[in-house]
PDB file of C-alpha atoms in Angstrom:
ATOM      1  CA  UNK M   3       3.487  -6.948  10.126  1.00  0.00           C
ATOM      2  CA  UNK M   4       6.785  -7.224   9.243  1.00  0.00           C
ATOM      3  CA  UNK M   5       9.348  -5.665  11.361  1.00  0.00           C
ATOM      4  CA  UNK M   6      13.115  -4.200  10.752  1.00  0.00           C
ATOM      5  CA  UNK M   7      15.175  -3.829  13.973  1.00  0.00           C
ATOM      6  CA  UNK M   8      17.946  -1.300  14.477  1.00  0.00           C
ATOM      7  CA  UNK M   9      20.142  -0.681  16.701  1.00  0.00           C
ATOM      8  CA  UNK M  10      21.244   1.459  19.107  1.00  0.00           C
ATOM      9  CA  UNK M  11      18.489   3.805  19.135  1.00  0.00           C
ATOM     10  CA  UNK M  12      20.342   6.760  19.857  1.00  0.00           C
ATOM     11  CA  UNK M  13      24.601   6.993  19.425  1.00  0.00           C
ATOM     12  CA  UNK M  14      26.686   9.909  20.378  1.00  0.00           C
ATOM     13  CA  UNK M  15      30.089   9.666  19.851  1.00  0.00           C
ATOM     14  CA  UNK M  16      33.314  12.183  19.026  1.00  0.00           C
ATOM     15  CA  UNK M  17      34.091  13.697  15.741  1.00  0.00           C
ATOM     16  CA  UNK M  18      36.814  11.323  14.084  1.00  0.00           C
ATOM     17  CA  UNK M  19      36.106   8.080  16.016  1.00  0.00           C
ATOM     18  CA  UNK M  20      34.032   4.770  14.559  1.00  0.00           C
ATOM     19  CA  UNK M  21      30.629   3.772  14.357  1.00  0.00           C
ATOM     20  CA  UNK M  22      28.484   0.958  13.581  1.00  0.00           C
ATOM     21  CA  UNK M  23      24.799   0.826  13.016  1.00  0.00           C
ATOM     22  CA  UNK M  24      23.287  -2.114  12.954  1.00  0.00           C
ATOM     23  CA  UNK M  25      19.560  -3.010  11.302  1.00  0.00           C
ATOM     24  CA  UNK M  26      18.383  -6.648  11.754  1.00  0.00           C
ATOM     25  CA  UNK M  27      16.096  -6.765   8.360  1.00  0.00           C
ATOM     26  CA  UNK M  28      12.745  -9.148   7.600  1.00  0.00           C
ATOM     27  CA  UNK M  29      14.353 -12.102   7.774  1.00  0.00           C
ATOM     28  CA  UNK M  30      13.173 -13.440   3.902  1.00  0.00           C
ATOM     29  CA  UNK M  31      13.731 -10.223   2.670  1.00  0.00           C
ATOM     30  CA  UNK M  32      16.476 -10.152   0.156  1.00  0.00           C
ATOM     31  CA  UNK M  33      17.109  -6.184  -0.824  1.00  0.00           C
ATOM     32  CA  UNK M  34      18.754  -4.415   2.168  1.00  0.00           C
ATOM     33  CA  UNK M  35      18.755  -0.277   2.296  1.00  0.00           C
ATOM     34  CA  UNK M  36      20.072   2.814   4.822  1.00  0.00           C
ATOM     35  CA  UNK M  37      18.817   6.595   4.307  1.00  0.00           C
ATOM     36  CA  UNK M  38      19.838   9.644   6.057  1.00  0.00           C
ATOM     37  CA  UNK M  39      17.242  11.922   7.512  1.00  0.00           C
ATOM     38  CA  UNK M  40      18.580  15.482   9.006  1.00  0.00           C
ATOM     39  CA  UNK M  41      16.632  17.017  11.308  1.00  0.00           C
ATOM     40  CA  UNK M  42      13.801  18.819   9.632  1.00  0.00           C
ATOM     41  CA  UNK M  43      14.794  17.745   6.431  1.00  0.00           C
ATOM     42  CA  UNK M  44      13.703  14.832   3.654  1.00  0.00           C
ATOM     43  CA  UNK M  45      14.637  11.236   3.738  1.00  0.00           C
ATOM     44  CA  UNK M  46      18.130  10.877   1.638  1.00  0.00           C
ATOM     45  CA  UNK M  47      18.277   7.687   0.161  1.00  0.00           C
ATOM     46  CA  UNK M  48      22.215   6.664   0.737  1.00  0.00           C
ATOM     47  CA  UNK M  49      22.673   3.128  -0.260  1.00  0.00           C
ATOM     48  CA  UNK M  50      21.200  -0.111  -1.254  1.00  0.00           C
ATOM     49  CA  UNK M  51      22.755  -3.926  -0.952  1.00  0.00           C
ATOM     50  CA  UNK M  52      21.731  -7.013  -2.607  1.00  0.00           C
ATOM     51  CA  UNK M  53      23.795 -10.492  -2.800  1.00  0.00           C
ATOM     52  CA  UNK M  54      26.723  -9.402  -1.168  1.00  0.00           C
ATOM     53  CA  UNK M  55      27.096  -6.037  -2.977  1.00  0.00           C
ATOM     54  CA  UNK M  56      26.163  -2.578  -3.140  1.00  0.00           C
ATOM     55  CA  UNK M  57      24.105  -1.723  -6.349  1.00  0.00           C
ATOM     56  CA  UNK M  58      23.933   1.885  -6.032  1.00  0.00           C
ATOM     57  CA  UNK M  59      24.694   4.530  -4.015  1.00  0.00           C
ATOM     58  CA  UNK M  60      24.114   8.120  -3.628  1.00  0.00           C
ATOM     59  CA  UNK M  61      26.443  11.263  -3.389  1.00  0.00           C
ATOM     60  CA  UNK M  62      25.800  11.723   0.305  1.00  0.00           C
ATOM     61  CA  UNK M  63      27.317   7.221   0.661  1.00  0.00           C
ATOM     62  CA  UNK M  64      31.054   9.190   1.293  1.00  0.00           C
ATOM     63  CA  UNK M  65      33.965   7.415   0.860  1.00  0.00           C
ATOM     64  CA  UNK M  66      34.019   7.124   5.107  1.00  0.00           C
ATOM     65  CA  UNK M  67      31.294   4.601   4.700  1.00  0.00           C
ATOM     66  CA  UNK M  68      30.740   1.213   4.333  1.00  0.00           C
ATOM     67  CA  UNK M  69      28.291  -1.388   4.637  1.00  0.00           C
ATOM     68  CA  UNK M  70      27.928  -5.407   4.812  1.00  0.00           C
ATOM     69  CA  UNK M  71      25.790  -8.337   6.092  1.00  0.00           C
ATOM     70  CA  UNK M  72      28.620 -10.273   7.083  1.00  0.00           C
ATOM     71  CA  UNK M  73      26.850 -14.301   7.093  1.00  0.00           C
ATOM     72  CA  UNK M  74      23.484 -13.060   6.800  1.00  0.00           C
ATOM     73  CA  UNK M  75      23.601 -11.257  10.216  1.00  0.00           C
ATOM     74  CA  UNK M  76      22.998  -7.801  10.722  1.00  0.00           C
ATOM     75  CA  UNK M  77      23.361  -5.213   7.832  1.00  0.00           C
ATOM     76  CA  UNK M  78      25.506  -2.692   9.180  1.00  0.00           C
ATOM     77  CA  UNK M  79      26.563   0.835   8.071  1.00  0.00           C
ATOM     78  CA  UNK M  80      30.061   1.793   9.315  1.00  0.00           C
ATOM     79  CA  UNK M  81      31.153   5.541   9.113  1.00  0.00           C
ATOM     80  CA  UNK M  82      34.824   5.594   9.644  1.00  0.00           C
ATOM     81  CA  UNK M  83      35.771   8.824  10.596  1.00  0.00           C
ATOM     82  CA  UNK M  84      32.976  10.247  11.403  1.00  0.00           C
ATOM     83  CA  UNK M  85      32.318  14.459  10.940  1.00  0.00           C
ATOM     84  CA  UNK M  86      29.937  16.876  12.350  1.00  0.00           C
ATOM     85  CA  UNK M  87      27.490  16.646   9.471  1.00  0.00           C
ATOM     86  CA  UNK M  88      26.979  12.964   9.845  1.00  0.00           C
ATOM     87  CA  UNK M  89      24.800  13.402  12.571  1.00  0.00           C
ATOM     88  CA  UNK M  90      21.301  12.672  11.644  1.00  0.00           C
ATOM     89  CA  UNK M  91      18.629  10.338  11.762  1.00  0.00           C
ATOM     90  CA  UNK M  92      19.457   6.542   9.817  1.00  0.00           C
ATOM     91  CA  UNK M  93      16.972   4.266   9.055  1.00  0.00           C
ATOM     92  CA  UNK M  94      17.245   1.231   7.693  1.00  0.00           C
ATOM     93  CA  UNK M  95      14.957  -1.122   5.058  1.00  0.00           C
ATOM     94  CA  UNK M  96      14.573  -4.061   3.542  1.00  0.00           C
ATOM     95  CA  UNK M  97      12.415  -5.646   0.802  1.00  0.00           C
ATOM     96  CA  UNK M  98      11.726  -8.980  -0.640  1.00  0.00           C
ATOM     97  CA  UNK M  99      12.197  -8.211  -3.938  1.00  0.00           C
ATOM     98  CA  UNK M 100      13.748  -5.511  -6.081  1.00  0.00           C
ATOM     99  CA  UNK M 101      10.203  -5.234  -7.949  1.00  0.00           C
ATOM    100  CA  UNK M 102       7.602  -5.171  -4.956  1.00  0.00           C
ATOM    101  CA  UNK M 103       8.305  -2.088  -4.636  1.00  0.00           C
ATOM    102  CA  UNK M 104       7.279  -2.011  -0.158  1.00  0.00           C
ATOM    103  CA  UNK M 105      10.538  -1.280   1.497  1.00  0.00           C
ATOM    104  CA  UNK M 106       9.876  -1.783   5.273  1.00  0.00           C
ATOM    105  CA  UNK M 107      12.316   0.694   7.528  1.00  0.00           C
ATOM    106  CA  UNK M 108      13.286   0.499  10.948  1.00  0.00           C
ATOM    107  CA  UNK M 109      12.927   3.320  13.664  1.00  0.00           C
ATOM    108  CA  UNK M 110      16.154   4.665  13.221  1.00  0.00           C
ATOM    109  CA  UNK M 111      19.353   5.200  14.758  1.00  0.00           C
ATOM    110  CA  UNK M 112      19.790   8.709  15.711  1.00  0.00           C
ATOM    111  CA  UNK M 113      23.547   9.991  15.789  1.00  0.00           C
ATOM    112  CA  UNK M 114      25.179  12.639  17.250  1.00  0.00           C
ATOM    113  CA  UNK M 115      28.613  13.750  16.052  1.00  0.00           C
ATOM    114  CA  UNK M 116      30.414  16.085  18.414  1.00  0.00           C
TER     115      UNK M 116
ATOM    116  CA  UNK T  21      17.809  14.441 -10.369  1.00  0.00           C
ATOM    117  CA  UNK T  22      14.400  12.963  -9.387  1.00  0.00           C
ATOM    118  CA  UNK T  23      13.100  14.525  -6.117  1.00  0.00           C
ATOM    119  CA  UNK T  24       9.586  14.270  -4.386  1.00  0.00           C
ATOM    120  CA  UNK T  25       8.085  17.976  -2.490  1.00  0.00           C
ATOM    121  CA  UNK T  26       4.823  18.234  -0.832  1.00  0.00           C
ATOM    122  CA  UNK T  27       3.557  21.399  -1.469  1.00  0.00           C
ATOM    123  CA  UNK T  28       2.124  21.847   2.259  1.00  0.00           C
ATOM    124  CA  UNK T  29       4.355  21.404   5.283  1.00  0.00           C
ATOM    125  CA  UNK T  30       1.671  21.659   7.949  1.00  0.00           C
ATOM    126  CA  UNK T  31      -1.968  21.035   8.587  1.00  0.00           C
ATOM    127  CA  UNK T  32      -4.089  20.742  11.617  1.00  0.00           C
ATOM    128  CA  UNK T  33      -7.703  20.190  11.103  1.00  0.00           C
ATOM    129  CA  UNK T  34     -10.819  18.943  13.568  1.00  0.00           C
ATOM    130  CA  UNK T  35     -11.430  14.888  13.796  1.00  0.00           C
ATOM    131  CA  UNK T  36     -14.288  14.467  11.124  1.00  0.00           C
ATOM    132  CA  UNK T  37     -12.589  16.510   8.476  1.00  0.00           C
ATOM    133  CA  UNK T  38     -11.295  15.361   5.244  1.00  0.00           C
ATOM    134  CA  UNK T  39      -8.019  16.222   4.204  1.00  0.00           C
ATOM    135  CA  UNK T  40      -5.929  16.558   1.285  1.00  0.00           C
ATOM    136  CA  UNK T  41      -2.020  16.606   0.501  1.00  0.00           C
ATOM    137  CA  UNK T  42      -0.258  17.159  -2.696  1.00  0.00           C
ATOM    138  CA  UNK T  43       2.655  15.695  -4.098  1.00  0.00           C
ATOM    139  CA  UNK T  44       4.608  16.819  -7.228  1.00  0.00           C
ATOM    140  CA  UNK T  45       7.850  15.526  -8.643  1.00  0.00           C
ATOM    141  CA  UNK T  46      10.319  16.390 -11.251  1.00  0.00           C
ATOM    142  CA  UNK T  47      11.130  13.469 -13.359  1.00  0.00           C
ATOM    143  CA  UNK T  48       9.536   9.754 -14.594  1.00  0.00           C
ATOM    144  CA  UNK T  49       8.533   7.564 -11.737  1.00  0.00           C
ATOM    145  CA  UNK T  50       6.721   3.996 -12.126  1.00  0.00           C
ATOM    146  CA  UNK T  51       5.254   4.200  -8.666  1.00  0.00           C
ATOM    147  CA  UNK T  52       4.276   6.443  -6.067  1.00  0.00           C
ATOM    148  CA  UNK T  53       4.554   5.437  -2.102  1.00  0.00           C
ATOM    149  CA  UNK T  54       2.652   6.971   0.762  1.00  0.00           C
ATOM    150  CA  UNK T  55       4.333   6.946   3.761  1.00  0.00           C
ATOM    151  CA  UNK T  56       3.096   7.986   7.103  1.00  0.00           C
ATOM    152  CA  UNK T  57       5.784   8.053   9.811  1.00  0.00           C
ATOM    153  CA  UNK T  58       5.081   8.649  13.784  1.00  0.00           C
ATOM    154  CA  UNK T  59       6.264  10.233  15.935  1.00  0.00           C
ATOM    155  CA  UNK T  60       9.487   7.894  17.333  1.00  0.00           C
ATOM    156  CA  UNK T  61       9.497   5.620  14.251  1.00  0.00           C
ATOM    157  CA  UNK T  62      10.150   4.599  10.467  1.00  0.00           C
ATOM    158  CA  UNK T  63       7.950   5.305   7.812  1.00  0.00           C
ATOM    159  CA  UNK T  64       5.881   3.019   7.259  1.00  0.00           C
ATOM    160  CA  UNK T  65       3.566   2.361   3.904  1.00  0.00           C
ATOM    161  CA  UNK T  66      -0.160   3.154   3.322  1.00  0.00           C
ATOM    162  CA  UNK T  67      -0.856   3.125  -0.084  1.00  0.00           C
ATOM    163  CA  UNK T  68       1.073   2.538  -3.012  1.00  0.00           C
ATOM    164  CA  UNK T  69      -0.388   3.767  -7.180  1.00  0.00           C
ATOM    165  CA  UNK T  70       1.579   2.785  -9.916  1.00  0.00           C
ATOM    166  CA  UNK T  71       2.091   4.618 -12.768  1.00  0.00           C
ATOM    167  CA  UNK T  72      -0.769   2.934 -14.590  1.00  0.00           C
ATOM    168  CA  UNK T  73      -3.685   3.741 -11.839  1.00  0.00           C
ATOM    169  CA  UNK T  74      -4.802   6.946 -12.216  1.00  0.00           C
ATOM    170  CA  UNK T  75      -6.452   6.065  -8.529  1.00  0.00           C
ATOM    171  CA  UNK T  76      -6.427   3.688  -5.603  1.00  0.00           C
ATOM    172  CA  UNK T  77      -8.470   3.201  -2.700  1.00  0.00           C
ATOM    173  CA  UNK T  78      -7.778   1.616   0.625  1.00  0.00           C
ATOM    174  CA  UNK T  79     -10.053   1.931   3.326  1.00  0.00           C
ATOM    175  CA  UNK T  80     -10.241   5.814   4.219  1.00  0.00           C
ATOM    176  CA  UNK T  81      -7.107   7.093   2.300  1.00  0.00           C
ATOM    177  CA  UNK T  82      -7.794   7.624  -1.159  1.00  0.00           C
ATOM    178  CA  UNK T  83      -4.739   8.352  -3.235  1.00  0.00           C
ATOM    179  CA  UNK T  84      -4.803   9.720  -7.508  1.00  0.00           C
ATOM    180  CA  UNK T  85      -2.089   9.441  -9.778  1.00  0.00           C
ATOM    181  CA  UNK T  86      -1.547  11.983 -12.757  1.00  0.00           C
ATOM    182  CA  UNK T  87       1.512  11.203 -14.686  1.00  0.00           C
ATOM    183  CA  UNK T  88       1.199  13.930 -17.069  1.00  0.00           C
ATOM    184  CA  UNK T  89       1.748  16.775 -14.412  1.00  0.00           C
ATOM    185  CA  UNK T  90       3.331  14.791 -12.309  1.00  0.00           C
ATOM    186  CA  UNK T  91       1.543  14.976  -9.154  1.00  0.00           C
ATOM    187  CA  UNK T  92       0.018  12.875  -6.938  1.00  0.00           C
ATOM    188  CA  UNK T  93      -2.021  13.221  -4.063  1.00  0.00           C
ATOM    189  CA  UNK T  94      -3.660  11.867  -0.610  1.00  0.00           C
ATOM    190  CA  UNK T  95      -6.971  12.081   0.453  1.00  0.00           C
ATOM    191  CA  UNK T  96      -8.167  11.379   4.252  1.00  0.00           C
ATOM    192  CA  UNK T  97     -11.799  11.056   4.589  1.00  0.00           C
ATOM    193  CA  UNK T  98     -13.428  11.650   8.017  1.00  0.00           C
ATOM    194  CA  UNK T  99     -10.306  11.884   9.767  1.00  0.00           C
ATOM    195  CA  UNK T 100      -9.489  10.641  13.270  1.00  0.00           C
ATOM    196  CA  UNK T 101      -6.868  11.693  16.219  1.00  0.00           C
ATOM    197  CA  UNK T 102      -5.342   8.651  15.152  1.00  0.00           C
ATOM    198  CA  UNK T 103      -4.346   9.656  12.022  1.00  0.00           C
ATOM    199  CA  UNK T 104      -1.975  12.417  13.362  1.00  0.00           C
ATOM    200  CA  UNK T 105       1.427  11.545  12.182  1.00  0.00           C
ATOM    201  CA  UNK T 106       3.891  13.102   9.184  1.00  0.00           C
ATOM    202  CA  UNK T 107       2.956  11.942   5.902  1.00  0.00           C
ATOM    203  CA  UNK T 108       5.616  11.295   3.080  1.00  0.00           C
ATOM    204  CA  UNK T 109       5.469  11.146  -0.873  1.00  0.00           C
ATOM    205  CA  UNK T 110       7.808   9.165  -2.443  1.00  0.00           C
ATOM    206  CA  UNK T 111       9.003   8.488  -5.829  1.00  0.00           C
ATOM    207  CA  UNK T 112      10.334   5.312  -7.403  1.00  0.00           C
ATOM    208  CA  UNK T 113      12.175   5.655 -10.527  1.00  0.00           C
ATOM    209  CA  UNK T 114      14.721   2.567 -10.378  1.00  0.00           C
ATOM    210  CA  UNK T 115      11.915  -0.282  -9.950  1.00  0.00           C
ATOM    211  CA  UNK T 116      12.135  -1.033  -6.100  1.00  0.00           C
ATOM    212  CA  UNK T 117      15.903   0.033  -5.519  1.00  0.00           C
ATOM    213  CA  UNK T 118      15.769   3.297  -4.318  1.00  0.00           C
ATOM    214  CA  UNK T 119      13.248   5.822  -2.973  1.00  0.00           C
ATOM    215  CA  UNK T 120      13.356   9.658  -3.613  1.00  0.00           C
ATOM    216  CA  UNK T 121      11.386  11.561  -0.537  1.00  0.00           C
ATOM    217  CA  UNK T 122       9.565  14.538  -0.442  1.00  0.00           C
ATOM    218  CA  UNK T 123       9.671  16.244   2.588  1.00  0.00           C
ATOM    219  CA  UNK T 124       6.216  15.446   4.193  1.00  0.00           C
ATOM    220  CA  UNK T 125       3.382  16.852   5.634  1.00  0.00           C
ATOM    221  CA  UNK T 126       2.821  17.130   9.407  1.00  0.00           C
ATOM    222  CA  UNK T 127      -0.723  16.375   9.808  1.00  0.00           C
ATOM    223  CA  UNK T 128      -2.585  17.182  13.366  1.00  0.00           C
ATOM    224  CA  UNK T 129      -6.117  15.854  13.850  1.00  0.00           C
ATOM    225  CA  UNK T 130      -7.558  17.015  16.728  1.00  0.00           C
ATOM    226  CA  UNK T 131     -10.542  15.786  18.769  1.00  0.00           C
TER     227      UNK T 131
END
């Protein structure tokens, strides 16, 4: 079936620097999403994209991140700083349409903030 | 706030079993999604029941619908060793834009 690529896998980085996950969606698909799974916890939806813009976003989408599809490419989430309790497990999704109501996610990025 | 909970975190039953998991959830939803993630990657969709199917079949999962309590639930029916993965609820109250997850079911199956 359809499949949504992300990458890294796995990201460890230092408490205050950059990062930038990247998710290569279904290529047709048109809705573009990123949740936040902590370990041992449930999914957290954070944000979703459409057309250039973010329609809605959640209390845990901080004002450290950001995301874009710059020219269609990847749709990236950008935490900038990053803190301790950002590390968790991202996945990404996409879906064709805001109605069809399958969002297909990636394997997820894990990240580790020390 | 809408949220998804299964009421069972774990379950570990013998290959040829049927199984069960429950799903409840606090406000309106138009759809519910089954999700079964393994172990390494994303969730990924089984079975989907709107809010106008009180049930829906597809193949061995069997999955019911009841909007007045607000609960829905899986069914597995002569479960295999393939089947062992964590299995998800989630809730759809903003048609297709965002998902609200409960916080699954670990499901062992063994031979």
């Amino acid at each position: 079936g359809p499949k949504v690529l992300q990458i890294p896998s796995h990201q460890i980085i230092d408490m205050g620097q950059m990062v930038t996950l990247n998710c290569d969606p279904v290529s047709n698909h048109l809705y573009f999403y990123w949740y936040k799974q902590i370990l041992g916890q449930q999914m957290e939806f954070l944000v979703n994209f459409y057309n250039g813009k973010v329609m809605e976003k959640s209390k845990l989408f901080k004002d450290q991140f950001s995301v874009e599809r710059p020219d269609g490419s990847y749709f990236t989430l950008k935490i900038q700083p990053t803190a301790l309790e950002d590390s968790a497990v991202y996945f990404c999704a996409s879906s064709l349409r805001d109605n069809s109501y399958e969002q297909y996610f990636g394997p997820g990025t894990r990240l580790t903030v020390l | 706030s809408q949220w998804g909970e299964e009421n069972l975190q774990a379950l570990s039953i013998q290959e040829g079993e049927d199984v069960t998991m429950n799903c409840s959830y606090k406000t309106y939803t138009t759809v519910v999604h089954w999700y079964r993630q393994d172990s390494g990657r994303g969730p990924a969709l089984i079975i989907l029941i709107r809010s106008n199917e009180r049930e829906k079949r597809s193949g061995r999962l069997r999955a019911t619908l009841d909007t007045s309590s607000q609960s829905s639930s899986l069914s597995i029916t002569a479960a295999q060793c393939e089947d062992t993965a964590v299995y998800f609820c989630a809730t759809d109250a903003s048609m297709g834009y965002k998902l609200t997850f409960g916080t699954g079911t670990s499901l062992l199956v063994d031979p």
